[in-house]
Tab-separated table of N, CA and C and ligand atoms in Angstrom:
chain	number	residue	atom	x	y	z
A	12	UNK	N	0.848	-1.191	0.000
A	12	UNK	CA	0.000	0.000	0.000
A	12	UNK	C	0.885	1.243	0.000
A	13	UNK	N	0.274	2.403	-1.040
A	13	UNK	CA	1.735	3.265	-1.308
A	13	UNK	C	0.727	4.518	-0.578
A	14	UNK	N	1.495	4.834	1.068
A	14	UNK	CA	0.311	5.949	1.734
A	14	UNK	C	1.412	7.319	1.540
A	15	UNK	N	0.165	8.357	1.058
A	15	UNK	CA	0.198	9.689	1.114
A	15	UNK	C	0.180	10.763	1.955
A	16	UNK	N	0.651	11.755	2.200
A	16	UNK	CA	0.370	12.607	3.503
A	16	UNK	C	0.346	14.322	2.818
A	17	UNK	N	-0.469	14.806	3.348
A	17	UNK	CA	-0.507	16.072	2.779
A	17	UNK	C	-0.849	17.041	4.205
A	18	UNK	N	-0.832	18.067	4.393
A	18	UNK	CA	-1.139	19.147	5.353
A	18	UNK	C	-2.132	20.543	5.230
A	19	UNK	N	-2.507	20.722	6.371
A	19	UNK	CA	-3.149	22.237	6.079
A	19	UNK	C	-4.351	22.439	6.787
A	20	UNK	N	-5.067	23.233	6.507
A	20	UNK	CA	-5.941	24.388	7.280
A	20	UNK	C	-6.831	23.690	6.556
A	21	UNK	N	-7.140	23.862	5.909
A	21	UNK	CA	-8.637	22.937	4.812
A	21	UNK	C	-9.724	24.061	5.403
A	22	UNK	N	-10.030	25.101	5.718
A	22	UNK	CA	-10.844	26.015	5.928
A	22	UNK	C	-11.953	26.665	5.089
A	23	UNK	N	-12.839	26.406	5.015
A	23	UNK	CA	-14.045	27.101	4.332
A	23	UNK	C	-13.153	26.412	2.512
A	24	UNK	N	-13.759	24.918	3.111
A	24	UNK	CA	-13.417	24.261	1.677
A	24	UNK	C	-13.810	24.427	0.454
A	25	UNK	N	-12.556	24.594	-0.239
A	25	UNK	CA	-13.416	24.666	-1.852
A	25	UNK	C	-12.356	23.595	-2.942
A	26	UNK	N	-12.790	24.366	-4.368
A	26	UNK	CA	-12.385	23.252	-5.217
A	26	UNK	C	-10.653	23.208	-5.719
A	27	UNK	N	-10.246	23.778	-5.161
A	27	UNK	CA	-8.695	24.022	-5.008
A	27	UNK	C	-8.459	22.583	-4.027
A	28	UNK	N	-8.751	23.330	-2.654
A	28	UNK	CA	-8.573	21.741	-1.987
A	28	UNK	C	-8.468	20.631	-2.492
A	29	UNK	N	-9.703	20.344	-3.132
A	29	UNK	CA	-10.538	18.836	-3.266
A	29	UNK	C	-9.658	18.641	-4.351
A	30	UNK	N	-9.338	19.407	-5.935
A	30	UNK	CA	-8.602	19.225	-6.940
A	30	UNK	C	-6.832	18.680	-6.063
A	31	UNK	N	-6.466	19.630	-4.978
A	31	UNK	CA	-5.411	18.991	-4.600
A	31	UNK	C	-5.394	17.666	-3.843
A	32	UNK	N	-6.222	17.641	-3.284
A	32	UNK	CA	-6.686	15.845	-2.387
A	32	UNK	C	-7.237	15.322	-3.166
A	33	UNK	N	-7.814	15.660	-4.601
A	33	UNK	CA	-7.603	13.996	-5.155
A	33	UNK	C	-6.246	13.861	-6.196
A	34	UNK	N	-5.839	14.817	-6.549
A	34	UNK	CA	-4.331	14.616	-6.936
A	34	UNK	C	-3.305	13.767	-6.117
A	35	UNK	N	-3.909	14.214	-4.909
A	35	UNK	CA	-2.427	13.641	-4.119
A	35	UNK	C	-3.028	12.371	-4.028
A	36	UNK	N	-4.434	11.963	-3.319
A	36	UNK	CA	-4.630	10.525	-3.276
A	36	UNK	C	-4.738	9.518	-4.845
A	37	UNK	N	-4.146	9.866	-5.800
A	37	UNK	CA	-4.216	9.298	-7.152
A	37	UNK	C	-2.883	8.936	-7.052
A	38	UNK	N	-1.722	9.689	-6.279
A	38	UNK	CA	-0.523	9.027	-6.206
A	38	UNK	C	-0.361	8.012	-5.614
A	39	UNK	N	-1.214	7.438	-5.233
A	39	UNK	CA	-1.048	6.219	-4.149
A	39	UNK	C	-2.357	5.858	-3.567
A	40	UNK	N	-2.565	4.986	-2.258
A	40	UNK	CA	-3.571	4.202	-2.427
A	40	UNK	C	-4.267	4.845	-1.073
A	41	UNK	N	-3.418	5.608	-0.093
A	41	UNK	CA	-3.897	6.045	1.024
A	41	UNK	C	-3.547	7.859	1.333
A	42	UNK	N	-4.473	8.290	1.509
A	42	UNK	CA	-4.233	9.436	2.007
A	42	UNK	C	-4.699	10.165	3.015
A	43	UNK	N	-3.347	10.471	3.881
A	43	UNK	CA	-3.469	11.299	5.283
A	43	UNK	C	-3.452	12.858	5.052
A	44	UNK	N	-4.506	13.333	5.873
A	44	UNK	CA	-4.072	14.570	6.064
A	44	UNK	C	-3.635	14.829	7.228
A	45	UNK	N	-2.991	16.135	7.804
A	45	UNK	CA	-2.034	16.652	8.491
A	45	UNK	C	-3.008	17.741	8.707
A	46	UNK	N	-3.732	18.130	9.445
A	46	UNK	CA	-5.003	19.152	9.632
A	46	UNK	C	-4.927	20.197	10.783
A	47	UNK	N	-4.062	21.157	10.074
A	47	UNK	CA	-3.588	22.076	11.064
A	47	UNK	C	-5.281	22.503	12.933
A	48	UNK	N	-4.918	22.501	13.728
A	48	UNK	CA	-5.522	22.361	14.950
A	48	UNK	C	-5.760	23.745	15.136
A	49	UNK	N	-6.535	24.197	15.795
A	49	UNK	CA	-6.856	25.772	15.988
A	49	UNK	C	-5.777	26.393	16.788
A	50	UNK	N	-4.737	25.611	17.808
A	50	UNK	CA	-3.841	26.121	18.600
A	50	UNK	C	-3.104	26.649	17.463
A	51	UNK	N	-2.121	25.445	16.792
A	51	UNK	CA	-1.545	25.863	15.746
A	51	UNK	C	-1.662	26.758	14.848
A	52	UNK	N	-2.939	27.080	14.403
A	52	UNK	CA	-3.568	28.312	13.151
A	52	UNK	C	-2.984	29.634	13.994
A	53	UNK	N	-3.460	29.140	14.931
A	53	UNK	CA	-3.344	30.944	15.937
A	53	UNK	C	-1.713	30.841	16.172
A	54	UNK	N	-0.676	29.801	15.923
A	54	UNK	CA	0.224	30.581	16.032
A	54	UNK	C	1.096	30.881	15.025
A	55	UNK	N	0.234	30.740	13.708
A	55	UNK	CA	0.268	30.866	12.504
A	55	UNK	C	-0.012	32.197	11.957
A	56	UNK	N	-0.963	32.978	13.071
A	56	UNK	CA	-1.222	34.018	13.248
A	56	UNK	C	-2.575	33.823	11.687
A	57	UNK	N	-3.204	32.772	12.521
A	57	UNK	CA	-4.434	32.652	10.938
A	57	UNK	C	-5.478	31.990	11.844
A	58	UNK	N	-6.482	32.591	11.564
A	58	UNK	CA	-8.090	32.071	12.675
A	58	UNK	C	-8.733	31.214	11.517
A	59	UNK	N	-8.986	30.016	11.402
A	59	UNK	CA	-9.999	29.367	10.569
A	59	UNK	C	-11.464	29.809	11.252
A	60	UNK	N	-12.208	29.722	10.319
A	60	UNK	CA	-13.721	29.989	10.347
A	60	UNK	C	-14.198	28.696	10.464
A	61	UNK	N	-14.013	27.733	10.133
A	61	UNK	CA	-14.561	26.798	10.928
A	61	UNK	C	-13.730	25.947	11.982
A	62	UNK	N	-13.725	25.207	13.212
A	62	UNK	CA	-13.376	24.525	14.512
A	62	UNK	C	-12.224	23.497	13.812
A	63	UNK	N	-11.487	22.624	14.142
A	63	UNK	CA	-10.793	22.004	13.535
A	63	UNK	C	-11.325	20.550	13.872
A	64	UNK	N	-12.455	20.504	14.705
A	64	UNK	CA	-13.582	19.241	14.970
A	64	UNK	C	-14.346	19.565	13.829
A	65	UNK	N	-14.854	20.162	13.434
A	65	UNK	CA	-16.070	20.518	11.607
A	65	UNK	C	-14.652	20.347	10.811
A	66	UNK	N	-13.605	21.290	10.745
A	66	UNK	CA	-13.011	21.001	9.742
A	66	UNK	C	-12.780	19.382	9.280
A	67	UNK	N	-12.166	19.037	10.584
A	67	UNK	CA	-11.946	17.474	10.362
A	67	UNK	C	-13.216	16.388	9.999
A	68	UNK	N	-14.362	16.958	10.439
A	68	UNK	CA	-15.587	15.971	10.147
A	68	UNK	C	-15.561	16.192	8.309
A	69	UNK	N	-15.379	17.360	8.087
A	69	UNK	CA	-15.922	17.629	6.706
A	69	UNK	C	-14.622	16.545	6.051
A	70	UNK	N	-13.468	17.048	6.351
A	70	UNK	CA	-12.441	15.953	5.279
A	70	UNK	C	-12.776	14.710	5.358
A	71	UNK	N	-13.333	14.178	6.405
A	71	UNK	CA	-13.403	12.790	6.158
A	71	UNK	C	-14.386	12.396	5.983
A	72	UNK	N	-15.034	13.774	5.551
A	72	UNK	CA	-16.555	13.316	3.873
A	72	UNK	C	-15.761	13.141	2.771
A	73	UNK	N	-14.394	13.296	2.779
A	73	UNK	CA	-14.854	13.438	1.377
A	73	UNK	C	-13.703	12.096	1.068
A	74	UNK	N	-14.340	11.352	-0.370
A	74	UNK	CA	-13.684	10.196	-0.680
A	74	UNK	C	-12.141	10.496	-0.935
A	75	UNK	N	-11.242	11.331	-0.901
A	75	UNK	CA	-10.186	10.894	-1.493
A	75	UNK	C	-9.576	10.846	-0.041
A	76	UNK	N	-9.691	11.261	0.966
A	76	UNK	CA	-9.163	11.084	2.472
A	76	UNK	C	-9.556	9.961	3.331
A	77	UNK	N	-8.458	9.443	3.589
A	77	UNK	CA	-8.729	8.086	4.369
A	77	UNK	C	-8.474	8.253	5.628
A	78	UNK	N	-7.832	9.225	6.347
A	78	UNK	CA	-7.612	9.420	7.590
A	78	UNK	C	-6.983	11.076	7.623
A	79	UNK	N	-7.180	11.355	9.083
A	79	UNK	CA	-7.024	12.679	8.825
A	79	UNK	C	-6.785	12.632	10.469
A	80	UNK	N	-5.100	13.585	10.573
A	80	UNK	CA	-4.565	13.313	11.941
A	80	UNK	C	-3.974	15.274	12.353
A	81	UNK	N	-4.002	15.307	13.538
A	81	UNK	CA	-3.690	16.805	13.935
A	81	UNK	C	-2.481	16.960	13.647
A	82	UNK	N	-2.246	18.283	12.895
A	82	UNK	CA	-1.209	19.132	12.955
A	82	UNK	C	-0.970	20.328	13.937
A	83	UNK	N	0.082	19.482	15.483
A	83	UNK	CA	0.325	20.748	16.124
A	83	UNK	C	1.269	21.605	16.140
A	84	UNK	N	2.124	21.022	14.991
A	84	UNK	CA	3.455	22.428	15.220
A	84	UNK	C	4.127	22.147	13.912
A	85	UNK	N	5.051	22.699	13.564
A	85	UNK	CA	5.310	22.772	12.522
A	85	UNK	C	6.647	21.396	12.140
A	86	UNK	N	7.031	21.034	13.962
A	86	UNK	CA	8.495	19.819	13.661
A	86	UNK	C	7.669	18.529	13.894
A	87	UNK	N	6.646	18.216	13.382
A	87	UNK	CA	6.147	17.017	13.687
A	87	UNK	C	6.198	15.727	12.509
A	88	UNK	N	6.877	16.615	10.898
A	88	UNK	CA	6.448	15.831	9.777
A	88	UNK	C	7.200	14.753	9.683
A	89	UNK	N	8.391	14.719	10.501
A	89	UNK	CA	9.083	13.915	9.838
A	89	UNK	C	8.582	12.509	10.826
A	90	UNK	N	8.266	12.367	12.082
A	90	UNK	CA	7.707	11.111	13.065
A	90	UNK	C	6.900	11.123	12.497
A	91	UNK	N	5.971	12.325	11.533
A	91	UNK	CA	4.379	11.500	10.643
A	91	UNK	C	4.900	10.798	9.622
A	92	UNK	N	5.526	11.506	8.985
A	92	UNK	CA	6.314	9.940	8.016
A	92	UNK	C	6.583	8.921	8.226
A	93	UNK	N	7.198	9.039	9.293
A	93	UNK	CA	7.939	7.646	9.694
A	93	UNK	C	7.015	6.482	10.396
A	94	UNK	N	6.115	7.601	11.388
A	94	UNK	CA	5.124	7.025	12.363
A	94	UNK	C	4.125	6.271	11.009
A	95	UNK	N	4.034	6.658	10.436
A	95	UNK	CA	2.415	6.162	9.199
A	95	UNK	C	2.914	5.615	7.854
A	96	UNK	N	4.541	5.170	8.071
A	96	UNK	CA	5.120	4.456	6.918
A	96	UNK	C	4.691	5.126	5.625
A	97	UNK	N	4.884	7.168	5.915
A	97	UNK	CA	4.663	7.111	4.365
A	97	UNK	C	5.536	7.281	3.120
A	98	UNK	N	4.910	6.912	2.261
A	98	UNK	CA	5.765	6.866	0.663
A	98	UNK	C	5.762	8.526	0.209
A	99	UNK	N	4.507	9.464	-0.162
A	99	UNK	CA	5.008	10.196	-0.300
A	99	UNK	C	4.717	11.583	0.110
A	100	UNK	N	4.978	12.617	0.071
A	100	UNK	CA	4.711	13.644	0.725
A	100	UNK	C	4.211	14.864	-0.095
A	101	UNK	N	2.745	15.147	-0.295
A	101	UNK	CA	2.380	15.984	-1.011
A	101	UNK	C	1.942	17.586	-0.429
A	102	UNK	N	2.425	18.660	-1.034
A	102	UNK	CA	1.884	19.866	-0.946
A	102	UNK	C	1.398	20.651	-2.416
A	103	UNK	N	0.671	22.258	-1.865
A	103	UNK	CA	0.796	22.638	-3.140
A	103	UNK	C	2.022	23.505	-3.399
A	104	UNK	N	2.433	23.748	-4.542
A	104	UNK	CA	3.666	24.570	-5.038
A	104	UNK	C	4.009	25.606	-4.490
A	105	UNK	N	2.475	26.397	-3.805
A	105	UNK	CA	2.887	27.795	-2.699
A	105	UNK	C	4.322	27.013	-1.940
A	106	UNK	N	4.364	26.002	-1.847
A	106	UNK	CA	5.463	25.974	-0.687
A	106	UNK	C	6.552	25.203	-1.144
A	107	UNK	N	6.791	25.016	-2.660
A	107	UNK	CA	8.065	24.738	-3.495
A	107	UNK	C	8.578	24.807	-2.349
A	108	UNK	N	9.628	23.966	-2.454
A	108	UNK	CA	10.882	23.765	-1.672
A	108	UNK	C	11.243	23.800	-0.167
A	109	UNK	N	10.221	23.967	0.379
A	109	UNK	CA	9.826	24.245	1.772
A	109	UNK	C	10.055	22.412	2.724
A	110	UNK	N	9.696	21.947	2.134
A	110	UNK	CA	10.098	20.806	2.840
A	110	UNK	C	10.638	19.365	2.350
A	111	UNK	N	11.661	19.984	1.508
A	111	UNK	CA	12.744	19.353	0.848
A	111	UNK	C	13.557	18.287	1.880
A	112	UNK	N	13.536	18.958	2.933
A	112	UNK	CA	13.870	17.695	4.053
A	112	UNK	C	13.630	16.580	4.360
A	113	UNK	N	12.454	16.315	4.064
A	113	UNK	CA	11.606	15.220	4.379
A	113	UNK	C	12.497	14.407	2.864
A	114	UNK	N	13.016	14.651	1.534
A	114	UNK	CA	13.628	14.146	0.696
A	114	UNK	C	14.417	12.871	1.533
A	115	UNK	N	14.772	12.636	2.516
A	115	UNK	CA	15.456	11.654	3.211
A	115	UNK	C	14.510	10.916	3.843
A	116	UNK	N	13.526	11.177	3.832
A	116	UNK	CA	12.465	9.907	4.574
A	116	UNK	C	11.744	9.764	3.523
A	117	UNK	N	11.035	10.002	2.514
A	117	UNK	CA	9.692	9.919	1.440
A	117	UNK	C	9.800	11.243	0.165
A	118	UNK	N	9.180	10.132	-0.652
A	118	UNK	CA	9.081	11.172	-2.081
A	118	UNK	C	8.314	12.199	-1.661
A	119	UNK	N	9.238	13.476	-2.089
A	119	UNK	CA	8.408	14.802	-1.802
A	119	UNK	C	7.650	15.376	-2.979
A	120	UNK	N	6.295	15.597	-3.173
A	120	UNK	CA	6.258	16.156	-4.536
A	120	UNK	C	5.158	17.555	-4.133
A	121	UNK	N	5.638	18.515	-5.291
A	121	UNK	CA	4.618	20.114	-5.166
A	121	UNK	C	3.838	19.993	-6.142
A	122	UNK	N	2.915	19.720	-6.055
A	122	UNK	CA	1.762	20.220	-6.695
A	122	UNK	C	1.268	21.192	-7.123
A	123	UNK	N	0.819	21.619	-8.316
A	123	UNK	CA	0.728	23.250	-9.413
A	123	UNK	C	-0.381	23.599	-8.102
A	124	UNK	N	-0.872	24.581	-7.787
A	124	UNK	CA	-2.208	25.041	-7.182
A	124	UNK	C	-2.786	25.256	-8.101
A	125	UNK	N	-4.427	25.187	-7.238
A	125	UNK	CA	-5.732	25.552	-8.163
A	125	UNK	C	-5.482	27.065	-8.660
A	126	UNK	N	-5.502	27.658	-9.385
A	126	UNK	CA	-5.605	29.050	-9.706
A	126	UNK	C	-6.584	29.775	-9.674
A	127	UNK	N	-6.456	31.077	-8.770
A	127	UNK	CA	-7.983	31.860	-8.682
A	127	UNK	C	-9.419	31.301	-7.801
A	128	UNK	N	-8.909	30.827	-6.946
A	128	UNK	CA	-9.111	30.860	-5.587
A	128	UNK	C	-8.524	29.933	-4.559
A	129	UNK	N	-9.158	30.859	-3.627
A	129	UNK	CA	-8.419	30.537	-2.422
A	129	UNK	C	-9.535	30.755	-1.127
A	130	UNK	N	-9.181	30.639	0.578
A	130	UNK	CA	-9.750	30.663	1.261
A	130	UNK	C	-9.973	32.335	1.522
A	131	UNK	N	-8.863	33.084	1.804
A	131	UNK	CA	-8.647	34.311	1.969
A	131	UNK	C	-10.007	35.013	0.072
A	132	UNK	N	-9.861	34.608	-0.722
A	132	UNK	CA	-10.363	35.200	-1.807
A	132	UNK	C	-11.627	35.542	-1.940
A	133	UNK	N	-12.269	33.953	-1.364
A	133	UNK	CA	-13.773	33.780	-0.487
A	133	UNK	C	-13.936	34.526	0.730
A	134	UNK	N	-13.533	35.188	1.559
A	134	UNK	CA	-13.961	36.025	2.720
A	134	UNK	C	-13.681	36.918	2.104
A	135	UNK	N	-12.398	38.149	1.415
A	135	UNK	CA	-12.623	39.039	0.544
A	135	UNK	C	-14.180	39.047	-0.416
A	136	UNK	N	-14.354	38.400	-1.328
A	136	UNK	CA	-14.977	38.556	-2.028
A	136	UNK	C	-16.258	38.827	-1.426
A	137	UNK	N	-16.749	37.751	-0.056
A	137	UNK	CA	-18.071	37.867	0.536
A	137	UNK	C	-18.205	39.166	1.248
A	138	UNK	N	-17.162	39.786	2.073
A	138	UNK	CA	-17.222	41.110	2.301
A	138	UNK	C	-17.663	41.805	1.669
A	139	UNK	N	-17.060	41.952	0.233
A	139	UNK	CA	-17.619	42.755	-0.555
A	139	UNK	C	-18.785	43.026	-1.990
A	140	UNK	N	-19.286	41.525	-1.224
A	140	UNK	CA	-20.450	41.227	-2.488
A	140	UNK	C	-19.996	40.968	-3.268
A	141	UNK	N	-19.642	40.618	-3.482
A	141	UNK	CA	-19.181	39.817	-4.626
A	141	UNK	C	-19.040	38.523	-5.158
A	142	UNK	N	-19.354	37.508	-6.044
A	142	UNK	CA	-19.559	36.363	-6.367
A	142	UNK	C	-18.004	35.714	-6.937
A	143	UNK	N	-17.913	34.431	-7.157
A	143	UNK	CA	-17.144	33.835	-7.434
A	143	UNK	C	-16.848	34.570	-8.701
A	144	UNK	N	-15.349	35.292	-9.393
A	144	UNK	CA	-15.423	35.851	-10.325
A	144	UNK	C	-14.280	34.534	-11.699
B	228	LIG	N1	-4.244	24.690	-2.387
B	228	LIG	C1	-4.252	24.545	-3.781
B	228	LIG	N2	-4.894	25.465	-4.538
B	228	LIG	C2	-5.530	26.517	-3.956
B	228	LIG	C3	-5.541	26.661	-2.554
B	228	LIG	C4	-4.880	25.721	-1.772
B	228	LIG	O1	-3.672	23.588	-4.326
B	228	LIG	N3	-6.153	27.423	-4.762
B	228	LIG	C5	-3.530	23.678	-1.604
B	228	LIG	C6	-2.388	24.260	-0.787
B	228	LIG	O2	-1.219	24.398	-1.591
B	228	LIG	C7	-2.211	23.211	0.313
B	228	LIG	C8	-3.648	22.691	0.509
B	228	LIG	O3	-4.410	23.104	-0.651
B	228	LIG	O4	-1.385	22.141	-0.154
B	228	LIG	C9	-4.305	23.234	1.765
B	228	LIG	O5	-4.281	24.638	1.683
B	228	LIG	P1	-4.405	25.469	3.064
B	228	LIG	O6	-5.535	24.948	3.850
B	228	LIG	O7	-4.334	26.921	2.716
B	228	LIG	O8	-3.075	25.003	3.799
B	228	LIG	P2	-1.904	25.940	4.376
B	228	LIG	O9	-2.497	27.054	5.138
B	228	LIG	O10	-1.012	26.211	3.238
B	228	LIG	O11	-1.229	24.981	5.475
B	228	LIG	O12	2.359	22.548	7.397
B	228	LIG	C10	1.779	23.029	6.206
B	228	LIG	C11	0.555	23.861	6.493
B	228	LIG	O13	-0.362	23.194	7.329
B	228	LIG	C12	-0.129	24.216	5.157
C-alpha cells in the first residue's frame, strides 16, 4: 500500500482543496491529512472559520481522504512519516521547496495550485459582495 500525507488548514473548503486531495490521493492508495488544529492556526497568526472538529468531520466526507490526523506544530512531519510508513509527501507549489527535508524519509512532490481561488479570496470577495469571479 503506497500511503500519502498532505497538510493544512482545509478552511471554508473549496475546489482548489478537493482538486489537490484527489491529486495527491491518485498518487497512491492512502491518504493522510495533516489538519492544522486551531492552537496551531493561531500561532500561525491565521483564525480558521470553521473549529478544527467541523473542519476534520468535513475531510473525512470526502472520498479521497482516508484518515485525517492533527497538525500541532510545525516539527512534527518527519515522526508522521515515519510514524504512518509514508511513501510520499504531497503539498501545493505555494510551498516549493519548503520541505525538501523530508527528501530523506519519502518522495516529496509540489503540486501546481488551483488558480484563482483561495480561502482568503472567499472572505474578501463575501465582504464585498461579490460572487465567485
Ligand atoms: N491549495 C491549492 N490550490 C488553492 C488553494 C490551496 O492547491 N487554490 C492547496 C495548498 O497548496 C495546500 C492545501 O491546498 O497544499 C491546503 O491549503 P491550506 O488549507 O491553505 O493550507 P496551508 O495554510 O497552506 O497549510 O504545514 C503546512 C501547512 O499546514 C499548510
Amino acid at each position: 500500500m503506497k500511503k500519502v500525507l498532505t497538510y493544512g488548514t482545509y478552511d471554508l473548503l473549496h475546489y482548489g482543496h478537493i482538486n489537490l486531495l484527489k491529486r495527491a490521493r491518485d498518487l497512491g492508495d492512502y491518504l493522510i491529512v495533516g489538519l492544522s488544529t486551531d492552537e496551531f492556526n493561531a500561532s500561525k497568526h491565521k483564525e480558521a472559520y470553521h473549529s478544527y472538529e467541523n473542519r476534520k468531520l468535513i475531510l473525512e466526507a470526502i472520498r479521497y481522504v482516508d484518515e485525517v490526523i492533527p497538525e500541532n506544530n510545525w516539527e512534527q512531519k518527519i515522526d508522521d512519516v515515519i510514524n504512518n510508513n509514508v511513501d510520499i509527501f504531497v503539498m501545493g507549489d505555494d510551498w516549493e521547496g519548503k520541505f525538501d527535508f523530508l527528501k530523506d524519509y519519502c518522495e516529496v512532490v509540489y503540486l501546481p495550485r488551483t488558480v484563482g481561488v483561495s480561502t482568503t479570496k472567499i472572505k474578501t470577495d463575501l465582504f464585498a459582495g461579490d460572487k465567485q469571479s
